[in-house]
Short mmCIF file of C-alpha atoms in Angstrom, two decimals:
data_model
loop_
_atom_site.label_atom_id
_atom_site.label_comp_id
_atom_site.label_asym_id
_atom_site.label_seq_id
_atom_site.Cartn_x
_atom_site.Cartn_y
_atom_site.Cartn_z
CA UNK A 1 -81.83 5.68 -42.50
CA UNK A 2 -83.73 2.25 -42.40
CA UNK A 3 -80.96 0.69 -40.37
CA UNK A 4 -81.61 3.38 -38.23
CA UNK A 5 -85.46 2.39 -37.93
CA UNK A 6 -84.72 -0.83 -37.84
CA UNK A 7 -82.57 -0.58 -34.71
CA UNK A 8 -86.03 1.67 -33.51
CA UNK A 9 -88.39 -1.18 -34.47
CA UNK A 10 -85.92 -3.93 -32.88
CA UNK A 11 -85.36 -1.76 -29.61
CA UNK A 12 -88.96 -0.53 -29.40
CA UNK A 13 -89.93 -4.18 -29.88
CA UNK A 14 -87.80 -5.92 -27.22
CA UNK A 15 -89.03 -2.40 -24.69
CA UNK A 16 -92.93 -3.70 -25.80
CA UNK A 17 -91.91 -7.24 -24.42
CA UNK A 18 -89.53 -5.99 -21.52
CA UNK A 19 -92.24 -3.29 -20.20
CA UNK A 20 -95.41 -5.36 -20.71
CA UNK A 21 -94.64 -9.09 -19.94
CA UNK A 22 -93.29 -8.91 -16.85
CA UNK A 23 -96.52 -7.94 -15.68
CA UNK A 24 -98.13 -10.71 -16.59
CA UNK A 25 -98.45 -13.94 -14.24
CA UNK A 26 -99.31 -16.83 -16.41
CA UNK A 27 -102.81 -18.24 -15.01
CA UNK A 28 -103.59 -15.98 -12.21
CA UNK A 29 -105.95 -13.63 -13.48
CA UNK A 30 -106.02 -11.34 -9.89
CA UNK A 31 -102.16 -11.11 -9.88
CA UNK A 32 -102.00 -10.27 -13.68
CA UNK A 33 -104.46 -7.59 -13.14
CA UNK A 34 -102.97 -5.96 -9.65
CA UNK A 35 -99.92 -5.88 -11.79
CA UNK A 36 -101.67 -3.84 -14.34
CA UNK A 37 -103.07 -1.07 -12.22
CA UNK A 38 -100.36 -0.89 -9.87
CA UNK A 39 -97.94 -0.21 -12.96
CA UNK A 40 -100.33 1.58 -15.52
CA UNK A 41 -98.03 3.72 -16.90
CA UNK A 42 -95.55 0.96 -17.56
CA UNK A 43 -98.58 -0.86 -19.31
CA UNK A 44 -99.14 1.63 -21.56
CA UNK A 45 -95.77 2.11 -22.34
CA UNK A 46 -95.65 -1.25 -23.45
CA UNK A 47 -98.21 -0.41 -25.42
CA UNK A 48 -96.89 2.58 -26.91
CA UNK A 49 -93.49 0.67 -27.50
CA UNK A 50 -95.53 -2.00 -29.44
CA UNK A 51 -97.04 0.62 -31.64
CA UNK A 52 -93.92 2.36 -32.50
CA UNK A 53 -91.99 -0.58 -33.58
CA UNK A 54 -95.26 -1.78 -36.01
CA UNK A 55 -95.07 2.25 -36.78
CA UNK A 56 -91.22 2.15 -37.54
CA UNK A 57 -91.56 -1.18 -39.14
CA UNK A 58 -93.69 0.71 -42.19
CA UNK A 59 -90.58 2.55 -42.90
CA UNK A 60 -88.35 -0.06 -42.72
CA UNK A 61 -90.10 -2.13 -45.59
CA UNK A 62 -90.13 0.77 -47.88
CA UNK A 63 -86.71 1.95 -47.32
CA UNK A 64 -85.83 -2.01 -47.95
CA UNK A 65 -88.00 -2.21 -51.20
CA UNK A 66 -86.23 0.60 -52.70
CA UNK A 67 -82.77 -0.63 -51.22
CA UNK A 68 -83.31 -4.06 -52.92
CA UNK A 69 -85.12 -2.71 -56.48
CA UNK A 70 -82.63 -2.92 -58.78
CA UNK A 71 -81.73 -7.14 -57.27
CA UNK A 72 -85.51 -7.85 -58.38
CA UNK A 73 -88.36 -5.52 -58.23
CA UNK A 74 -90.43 -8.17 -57.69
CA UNK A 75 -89.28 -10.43 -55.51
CA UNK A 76 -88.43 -7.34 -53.37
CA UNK A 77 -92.36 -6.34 -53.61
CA UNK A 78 -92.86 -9.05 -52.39
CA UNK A 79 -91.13 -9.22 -49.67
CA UNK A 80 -92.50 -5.17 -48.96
CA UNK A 81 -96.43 -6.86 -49.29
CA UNK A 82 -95.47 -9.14 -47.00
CA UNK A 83 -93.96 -6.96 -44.23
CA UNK A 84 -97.04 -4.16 -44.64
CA UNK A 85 -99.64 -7.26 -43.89
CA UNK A 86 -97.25 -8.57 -40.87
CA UNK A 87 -97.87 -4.75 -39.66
CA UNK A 88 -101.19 -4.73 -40.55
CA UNK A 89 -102.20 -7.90 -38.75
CA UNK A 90 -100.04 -6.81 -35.38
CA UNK A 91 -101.80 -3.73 -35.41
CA UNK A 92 -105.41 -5.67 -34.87
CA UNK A 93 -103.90 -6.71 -32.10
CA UNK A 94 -103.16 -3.05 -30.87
CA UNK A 95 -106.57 -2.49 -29.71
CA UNK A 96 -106.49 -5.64 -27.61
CA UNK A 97 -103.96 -4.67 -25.90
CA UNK A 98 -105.99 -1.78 -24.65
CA UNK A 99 -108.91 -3.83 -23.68
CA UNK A 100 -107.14 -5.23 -20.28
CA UNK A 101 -107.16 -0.99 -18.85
CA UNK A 102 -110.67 -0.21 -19.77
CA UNK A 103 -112.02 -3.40 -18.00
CA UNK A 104 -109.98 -3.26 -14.91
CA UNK A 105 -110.66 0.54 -14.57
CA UNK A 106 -114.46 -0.79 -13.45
CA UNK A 107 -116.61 1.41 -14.86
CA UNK A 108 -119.75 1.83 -14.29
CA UNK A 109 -121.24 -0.39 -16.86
CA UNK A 110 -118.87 -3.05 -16.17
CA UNK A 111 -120.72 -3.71 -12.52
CA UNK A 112 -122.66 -6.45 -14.16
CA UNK A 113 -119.81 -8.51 -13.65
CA UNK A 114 -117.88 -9.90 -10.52
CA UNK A 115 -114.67 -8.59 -10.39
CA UNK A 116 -112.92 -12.22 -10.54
CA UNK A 117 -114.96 -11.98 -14.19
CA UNK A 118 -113.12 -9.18 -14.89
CA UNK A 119 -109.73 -10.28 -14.38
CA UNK A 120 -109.85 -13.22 -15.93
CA UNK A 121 -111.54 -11.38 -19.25
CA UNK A 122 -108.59 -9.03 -19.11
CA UNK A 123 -106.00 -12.27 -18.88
CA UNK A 124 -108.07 -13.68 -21.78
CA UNK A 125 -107.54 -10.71 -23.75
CA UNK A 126 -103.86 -9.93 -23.05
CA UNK A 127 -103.32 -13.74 -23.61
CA UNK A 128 -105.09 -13.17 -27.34
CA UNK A 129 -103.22 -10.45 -27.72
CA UNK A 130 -99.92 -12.27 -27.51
CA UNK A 131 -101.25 -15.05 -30.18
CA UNK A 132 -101.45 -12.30 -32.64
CA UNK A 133 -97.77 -11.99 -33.01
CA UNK A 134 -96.50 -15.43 -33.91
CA UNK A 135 -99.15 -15.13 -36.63
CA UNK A 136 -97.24 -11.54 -37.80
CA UNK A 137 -94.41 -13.40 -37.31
CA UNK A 138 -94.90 -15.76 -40.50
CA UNK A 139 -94.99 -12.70 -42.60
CA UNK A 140 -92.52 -11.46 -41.12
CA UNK A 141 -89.95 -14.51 -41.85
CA UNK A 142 -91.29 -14.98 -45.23
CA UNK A 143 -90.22 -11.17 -45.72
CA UNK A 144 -86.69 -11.77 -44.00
CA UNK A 145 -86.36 -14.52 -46.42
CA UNK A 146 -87.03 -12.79 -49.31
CA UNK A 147 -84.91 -9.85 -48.33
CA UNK A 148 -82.06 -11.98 -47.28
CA UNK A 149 -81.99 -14.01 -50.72
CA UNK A 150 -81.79 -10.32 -52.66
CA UNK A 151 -79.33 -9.20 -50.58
CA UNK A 152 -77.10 -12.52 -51.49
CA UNK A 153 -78.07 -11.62 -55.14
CA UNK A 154 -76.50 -8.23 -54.52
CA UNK A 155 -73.22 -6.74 -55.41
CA UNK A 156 -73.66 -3.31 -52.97
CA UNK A 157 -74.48 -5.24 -49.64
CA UNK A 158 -72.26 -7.77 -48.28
CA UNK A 159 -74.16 -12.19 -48.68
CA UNK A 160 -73.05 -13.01 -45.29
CA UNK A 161 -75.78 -10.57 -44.22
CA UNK A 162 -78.38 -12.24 -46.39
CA UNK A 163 -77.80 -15.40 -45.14
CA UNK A 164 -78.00 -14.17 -42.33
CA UNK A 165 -81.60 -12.80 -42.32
CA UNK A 166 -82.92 -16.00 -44.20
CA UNK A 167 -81.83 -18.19 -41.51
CA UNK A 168 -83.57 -15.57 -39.12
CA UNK A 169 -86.69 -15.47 -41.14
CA UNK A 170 -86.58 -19.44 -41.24
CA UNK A 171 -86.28 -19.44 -37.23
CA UNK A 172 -89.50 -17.19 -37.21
CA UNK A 173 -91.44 -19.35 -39.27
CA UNK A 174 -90.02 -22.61 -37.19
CA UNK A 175 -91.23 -20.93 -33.73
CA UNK A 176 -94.51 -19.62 -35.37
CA UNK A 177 -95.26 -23.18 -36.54
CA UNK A 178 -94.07 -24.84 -33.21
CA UNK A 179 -96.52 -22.66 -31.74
CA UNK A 180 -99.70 -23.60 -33.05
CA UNK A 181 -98.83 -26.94 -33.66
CA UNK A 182 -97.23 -27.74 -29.84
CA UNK A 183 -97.98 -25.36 -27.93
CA UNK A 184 -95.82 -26.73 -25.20
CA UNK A 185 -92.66 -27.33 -27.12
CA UNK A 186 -93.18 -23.74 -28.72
CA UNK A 187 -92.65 -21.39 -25.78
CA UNK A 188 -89.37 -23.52 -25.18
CA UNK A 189 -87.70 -23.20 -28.61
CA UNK A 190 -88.03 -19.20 -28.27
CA UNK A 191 -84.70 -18.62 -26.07
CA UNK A 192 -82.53 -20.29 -28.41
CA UNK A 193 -84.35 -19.60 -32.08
CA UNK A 194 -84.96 -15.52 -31.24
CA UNK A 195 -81.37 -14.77 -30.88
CA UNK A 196 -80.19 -16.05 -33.99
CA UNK A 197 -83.19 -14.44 -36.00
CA UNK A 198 -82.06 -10.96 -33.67
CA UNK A 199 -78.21 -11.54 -35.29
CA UNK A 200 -80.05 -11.41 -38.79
CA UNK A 201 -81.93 -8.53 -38.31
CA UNK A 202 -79.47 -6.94 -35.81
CA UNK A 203 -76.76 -7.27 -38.25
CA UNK A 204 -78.30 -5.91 -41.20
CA UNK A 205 -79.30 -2.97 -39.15
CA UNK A 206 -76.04 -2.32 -38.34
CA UNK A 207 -74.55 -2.66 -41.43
CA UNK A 208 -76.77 -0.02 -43.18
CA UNK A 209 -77.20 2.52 -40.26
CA UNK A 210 -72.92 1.98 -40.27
CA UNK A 211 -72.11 1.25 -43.71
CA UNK A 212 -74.93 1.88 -46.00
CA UNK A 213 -74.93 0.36 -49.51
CA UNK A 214 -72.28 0.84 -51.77
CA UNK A 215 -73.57 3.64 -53.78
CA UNK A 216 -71.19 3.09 -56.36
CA UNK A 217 -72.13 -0.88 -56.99
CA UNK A 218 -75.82 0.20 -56.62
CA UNK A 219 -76.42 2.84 -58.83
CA UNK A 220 -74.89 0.00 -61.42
CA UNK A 221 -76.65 -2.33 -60.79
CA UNK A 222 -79.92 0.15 -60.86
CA UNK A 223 -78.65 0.98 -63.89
CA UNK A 224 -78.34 -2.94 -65.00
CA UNK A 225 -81.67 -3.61 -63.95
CA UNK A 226 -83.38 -0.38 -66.08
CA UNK B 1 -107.32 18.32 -69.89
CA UNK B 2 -103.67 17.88 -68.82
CA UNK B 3 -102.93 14.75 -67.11
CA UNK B 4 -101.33 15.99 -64.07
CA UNK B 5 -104.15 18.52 -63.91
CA UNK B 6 -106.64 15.21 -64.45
CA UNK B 7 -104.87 13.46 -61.40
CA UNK B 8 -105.33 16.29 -59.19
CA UNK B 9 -108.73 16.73 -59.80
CA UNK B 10 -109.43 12.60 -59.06
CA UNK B 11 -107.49 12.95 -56.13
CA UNK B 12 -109.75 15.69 -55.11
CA UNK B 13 -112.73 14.20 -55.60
CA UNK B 14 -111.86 11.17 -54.11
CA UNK B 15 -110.97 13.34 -51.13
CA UNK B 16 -114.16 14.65 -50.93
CA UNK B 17 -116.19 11.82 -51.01
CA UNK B 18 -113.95 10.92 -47.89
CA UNK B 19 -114.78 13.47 -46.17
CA UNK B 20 -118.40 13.09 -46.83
CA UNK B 21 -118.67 9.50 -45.28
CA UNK B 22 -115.75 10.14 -42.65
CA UNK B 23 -117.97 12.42 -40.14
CA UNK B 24 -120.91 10.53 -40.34
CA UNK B 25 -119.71 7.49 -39.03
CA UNK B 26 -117.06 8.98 -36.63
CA UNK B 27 -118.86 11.89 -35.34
CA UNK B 28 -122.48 11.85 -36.28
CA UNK B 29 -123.84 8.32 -35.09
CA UNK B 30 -121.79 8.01 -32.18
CA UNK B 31 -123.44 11.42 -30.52
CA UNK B 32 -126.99 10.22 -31.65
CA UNK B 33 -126.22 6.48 -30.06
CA UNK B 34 -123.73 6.42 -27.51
CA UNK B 35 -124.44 7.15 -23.93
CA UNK B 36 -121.20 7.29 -22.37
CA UNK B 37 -120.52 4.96 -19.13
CA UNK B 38 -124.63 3.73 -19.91
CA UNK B 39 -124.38 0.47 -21.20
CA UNK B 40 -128.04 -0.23 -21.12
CA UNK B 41 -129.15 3.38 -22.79
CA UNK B 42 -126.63 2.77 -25.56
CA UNK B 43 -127.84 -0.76 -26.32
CA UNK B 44 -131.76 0.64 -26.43
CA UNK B 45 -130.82 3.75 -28.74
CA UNK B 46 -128.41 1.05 -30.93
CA UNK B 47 -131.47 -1.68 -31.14
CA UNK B 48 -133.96 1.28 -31.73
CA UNK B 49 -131.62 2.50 -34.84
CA UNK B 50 -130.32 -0.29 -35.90
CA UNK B 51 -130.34 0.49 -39.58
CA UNK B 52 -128.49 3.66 -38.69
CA UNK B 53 -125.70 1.89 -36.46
CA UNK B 54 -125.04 -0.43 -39.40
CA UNK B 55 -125.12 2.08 -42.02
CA UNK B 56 -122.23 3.89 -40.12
CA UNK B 57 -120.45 0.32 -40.08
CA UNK B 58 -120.41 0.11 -43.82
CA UNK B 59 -119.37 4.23 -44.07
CA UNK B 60 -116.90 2.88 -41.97
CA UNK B 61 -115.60 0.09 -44.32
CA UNK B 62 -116.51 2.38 -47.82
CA UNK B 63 -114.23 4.78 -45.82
CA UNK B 64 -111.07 2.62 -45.62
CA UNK B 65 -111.60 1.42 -49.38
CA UNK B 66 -111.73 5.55 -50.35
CA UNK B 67 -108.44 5.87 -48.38
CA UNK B 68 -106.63 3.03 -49.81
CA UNK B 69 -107.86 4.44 -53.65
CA UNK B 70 -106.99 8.14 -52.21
CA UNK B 71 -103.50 7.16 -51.58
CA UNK B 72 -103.22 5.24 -55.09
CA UNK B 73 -103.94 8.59 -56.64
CA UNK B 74 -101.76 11.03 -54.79
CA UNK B 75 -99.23 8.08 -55.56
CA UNK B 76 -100.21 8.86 -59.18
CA UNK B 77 -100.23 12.25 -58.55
CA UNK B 78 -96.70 12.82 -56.64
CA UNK B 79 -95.06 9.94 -57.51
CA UNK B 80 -93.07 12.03 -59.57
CA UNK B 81 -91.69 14.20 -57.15
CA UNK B 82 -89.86 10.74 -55.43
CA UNK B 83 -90.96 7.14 -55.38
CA UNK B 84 -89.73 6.55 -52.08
CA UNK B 85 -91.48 9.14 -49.99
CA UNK B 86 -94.93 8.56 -52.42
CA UNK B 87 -94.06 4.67 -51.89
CA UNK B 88 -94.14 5.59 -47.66
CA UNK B 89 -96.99 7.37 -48.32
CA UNK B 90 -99.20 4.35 -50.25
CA UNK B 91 -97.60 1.82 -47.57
CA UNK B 92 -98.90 4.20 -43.87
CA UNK B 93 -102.66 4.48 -45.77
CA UNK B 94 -102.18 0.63 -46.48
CA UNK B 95 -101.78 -0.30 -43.22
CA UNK B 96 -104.03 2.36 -41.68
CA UNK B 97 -107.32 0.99 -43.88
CA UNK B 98 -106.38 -2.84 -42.66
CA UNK B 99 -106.27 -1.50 -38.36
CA UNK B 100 -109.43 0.01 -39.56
CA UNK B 101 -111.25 -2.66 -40.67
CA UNK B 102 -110.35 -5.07 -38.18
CA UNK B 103 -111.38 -2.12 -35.89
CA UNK B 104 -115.18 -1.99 -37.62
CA UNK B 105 -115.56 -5.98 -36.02
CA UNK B 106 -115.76 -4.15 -32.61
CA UNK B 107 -118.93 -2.10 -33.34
CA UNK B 108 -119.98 -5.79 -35.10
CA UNK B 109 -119.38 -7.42 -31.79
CA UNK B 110 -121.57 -5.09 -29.78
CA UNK B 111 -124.58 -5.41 -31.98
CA UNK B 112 -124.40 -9.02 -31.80
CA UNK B 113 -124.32 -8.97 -27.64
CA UNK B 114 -126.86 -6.21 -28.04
CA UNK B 115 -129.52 -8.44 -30.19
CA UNK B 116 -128.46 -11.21 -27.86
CA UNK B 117 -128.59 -14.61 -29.68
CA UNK B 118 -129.74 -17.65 -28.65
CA UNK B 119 -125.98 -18.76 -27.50
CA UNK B 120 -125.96 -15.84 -25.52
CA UNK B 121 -128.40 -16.25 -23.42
CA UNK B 122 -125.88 -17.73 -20.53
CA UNK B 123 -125.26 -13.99 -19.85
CA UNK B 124 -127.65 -11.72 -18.23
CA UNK B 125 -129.49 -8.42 -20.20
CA UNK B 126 -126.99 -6.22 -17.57
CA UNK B 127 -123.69 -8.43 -18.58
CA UNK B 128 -124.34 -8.63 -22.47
CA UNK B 129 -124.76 -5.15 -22.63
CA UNK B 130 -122.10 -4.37 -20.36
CA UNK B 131 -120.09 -6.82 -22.78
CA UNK B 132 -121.70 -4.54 -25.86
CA UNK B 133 -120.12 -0.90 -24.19
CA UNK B 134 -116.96 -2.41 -23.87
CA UNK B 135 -116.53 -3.17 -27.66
CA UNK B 136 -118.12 -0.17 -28.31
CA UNK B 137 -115.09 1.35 -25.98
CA UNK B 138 -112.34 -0.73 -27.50
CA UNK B 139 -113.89 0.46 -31.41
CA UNK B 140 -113.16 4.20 -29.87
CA UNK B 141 -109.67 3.22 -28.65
CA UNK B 142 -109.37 1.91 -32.55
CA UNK B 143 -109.59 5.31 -34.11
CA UNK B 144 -107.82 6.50 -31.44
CA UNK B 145 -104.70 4.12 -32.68
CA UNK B 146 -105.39 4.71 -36.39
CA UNK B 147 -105.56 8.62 -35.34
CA UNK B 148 -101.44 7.67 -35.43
CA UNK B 149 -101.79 6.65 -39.37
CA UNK B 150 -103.89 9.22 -40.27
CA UNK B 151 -101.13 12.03 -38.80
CA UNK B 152 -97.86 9.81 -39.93
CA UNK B 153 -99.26 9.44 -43.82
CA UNK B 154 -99.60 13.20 -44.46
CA UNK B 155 -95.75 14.10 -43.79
CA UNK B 156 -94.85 12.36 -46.84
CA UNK B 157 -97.78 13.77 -48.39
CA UNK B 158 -96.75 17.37 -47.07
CA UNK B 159 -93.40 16.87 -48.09
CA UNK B 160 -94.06 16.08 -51.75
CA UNK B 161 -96.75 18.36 -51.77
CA UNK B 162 -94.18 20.60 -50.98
CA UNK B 163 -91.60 19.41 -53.38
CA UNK B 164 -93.53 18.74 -56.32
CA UNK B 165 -93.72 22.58 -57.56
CA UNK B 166 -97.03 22.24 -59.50
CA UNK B 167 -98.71 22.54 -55.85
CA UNK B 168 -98.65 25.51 -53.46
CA UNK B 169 -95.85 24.85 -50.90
CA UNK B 170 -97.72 26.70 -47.68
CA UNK B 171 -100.26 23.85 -47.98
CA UNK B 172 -97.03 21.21 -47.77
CA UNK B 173 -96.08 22.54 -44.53
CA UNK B 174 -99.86 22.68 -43.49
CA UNK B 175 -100.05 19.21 -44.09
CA UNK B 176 -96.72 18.14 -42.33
CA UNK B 177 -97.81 20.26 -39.40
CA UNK B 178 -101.48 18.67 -40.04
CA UNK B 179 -99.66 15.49 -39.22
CA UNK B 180 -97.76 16.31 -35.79
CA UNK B 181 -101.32 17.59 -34.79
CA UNK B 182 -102.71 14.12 -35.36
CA UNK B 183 -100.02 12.00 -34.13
CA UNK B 184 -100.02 14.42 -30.62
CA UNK B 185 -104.13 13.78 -30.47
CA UNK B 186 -103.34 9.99 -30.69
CA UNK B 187 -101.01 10.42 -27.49
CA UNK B 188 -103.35 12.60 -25.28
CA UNK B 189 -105.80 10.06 -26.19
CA UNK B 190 -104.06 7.00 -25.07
CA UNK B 191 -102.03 8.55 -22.58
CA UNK B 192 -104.17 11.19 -21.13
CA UNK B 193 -107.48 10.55 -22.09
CA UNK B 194 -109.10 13.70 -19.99
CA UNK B 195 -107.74 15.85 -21.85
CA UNK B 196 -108.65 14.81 -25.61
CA UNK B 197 -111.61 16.59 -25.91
CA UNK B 198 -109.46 20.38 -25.13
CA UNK B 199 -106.79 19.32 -27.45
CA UNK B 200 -109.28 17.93 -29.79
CA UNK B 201 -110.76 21.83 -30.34
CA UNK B 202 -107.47 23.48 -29.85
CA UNK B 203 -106.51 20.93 -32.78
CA UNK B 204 -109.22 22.15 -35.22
CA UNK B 205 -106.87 24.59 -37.30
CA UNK B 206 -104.42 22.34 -37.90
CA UNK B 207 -106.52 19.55 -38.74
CA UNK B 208 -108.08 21.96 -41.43
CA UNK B 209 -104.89 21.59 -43.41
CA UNK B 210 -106.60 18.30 -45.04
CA UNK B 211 -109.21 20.16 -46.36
CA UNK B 212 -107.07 23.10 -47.49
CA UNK B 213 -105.26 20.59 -50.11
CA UNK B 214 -108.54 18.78 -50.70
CA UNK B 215 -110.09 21.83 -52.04
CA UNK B 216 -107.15 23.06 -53.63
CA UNK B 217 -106.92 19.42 -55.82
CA UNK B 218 -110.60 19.79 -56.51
CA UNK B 219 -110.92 23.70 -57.47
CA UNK B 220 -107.37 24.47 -58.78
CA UNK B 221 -106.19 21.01 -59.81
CA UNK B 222 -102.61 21.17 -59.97
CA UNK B 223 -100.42 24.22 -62.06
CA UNK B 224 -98.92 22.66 -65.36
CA UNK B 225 -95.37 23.95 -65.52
CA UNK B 226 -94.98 25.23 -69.03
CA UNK B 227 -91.35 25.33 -69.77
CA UNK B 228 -89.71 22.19 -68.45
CA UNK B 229 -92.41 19.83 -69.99
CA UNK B 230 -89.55 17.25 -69.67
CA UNK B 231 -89.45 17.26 -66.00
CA UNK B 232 -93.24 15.57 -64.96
CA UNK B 233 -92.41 13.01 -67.36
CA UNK B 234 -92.08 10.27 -64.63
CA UNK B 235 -96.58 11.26 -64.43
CA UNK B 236 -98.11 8.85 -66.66
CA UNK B 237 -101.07 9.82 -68.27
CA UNK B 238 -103.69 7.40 -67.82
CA UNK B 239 -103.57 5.91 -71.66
CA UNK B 240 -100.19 4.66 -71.11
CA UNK B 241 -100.31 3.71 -67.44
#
């Protein structure tokens, strides 16, 4: 079951980035927002995508903390604190991501400014929007960290798939920092740092939507751990 | 009194007061002060009550800090029934209260273009307040989004509620169905917004399924099963919790 939502985060993640980037054009305010209205209902199902992997990604924690438990109950809330304030702090970016539709849809009010001022407010806002997730994304790699290092302390999953993770979480911190730090060497480290942090997450996925935890190993070590 | 009885009653109460503050701020000073697609009119009504506009601010805030200490109860309350699902439960409210605060800055935003400080004075009267209806907007688009939480906590709830044996089960499914009904508003409302307000009143029954178990916590509290005393033992009672 959470390898199942995980797959539904991941997928409804990459959707959110597939659906809603392409219609942005990096410093042309006019083009961005064309885009926008001329594909609305893409837009929005950007949106929507976004929401349901931050949605999913509530499940995911939980089903993790209570996978992980008997490892270290702990160290494994940690990890679930950490992953609920990642969600938390993408989902302030939800209503952002709205703003772009209600100022391009020139309402009334709005006819106080020039259309051009419109635009580039809508750019502004989609371009704050996007900030918002390399900040998530530190919580997020601390969490895959943590995970990954209980699941290499664990007899029921396999430590390849820990590993894993922990080098994925350590990629998301690396292009989180890059970002904010150098901006222009950032954006360039993402093609080659995402997919190995995908093959964490991806993997683990897999492996419980697949395999599941040895029940047998876990309820032991549950046991251990009481 | 018995302590599972004791948590149901807290739970209720703290429900209550929830649903004291909830309208006032979400349905009652937005009719008074918003003039929908009138920037300027909304700006005059907001400057002419401010006191009002900021009180529903901080109902808005008390509100989130009652949810979060709602779901620590029913976590009290059901966690007995199954960690997981009253661990899901805690986590959707978690998350839910933190949107919602964030979301409060909005209405924060517009009364600060509304006054119109000094800085702000490079924009026009028209554009600030223009600037003001759009935050106002985006603060409406907020609850619309947490409209998602508040539908996706209550099927855990619902299901323990349904589970747990020392609560009527009808108001279980009420409350899972309760959920469906808010998660549906929350996509008419993004998706198509025209028709919100038909759905919205079409809603109202199955919305009502909150209150149903919010009464039943506060007037009935919860029914102590007599024989198997054993099986709540996972309920601490506050001395030893």
């Amino acid at each position: 079951m959470a390898g199942g939502l995980w797959w539904l985060c991941i997928v409804a993640g990459i959707i959110g980035f597939g659906f809603g980037g392409p219609l942005i054009v990096a410093n042309d305010a006019a083009a961005t927002a064309a885009n926008i209205l001329a594909k609305e209902s893409l837009f929005r199902l950007g949106f929507s995508a976004d929401l349901i992997s931050g949605l999913s990604y509530v499940g995911v924690t939980i089903f993790i903390y209570y996978v992980l438990k008997p490892v270290s109950r702990s160290l494994s809330l940690l990890g679930a604190f950490f992953g609920l304030a990642g969600v938390a702090i993408g989902g302030a970016s939800w209503v952002i991501h709205l703003a772009p539709l209600l100022l391009l849809h020139g309402d009334q009010y709005l006819t106080a400014f020039t259309t051009s001022q419109l635009q580039a407010m809508s750019l502004a806002a989609l371009t704050l929007q996007m900030q918002v997730f390399p900040i998530g994304m530190v919580f997020f790699g601390i969490q895959c960290i943590s995970i990954g290092y209980l699941i290499t302390r664990s007899t029921f999953l396999p430590r390849i798939l820990g590993v894993l993770l922990a080098i994925g979480g350590t990629c998301y911190l690396i292009v989180s920092f890059a970002n904010f730090l150098t901006p222009s060497l950032g954006p360039r480290l993402v093609p080659f740092i995402m997919p190995v942090a995908l093959i964490g997450e991806g993997s683990l996925g897999l492996w419980l939507l697949v395999k599941g935890v040895n029940v047998e190993r876990w309820n032991e070590q549950a046991s251990l751990a009481r | 009194m018995h302590p599972l009885k004791k948590a149901a009653r807290v739970a209720g109460a703290i429900y209550l007061s929830m649903v004291v503050t909830g309208p006032f701020s979400l349905i009652y000073v937005p009719s008074k002060l918003i003039v929908r697609g009138n920037a300027a009119a909304t700006a005059d009504n907001i400057l002419a009550h401010e006191t009002m506009f900021r009180l529903s601010i901080m109902a808005d805030l008390v509100g989130q800090v009652i949810f979060i200490c709602l779901a620590i109860a029913l976590y009290r309350l059901l966690s007995g029934v199954n960690k997981m699902w009253a661990g899901l439960m805690v986590a959707l409210v978690l998350v839910s209260a933190a949107v919602g605060f964030v979301n409060t800055l909005n209405d924060i935003a517009a009364l600060t273009l509304f006054r119109g400080a000094d800085f702000l004075t490079v924009f026009d009267k028209p554009q600030r307040d223009a600037l003001g209806m759009l935050f106002i907007r985006l603060h409406t688009q907020g609850i619309f989004i947490d409209e998602m939480f508040w539908g996706l906590w209550l099927f855990p709830f619902g299901l323990l509620v349904f589970r747990s044996g020392f609560l009527p089960r009808f108001i279980g499914v009420w409350l899972m169905i309760n959920c469906f009904g808010y998660v549906i508003l929350s996509v008419i409302a993004l998706f198509f917004p025209a028709y919100y307000g038909a759905a919205f009143n079409w809603s109202q029954p199955v919305l009502f399924g909150e209150l149903a178990i919010m009464l039943w916590l506060l007037i009935k509290g919860a029914k102590i099963p007599v024989p198997q005393t054993g099986s709540i033992a996972p309920l601490r009672s506050p001395a030893n919790a």
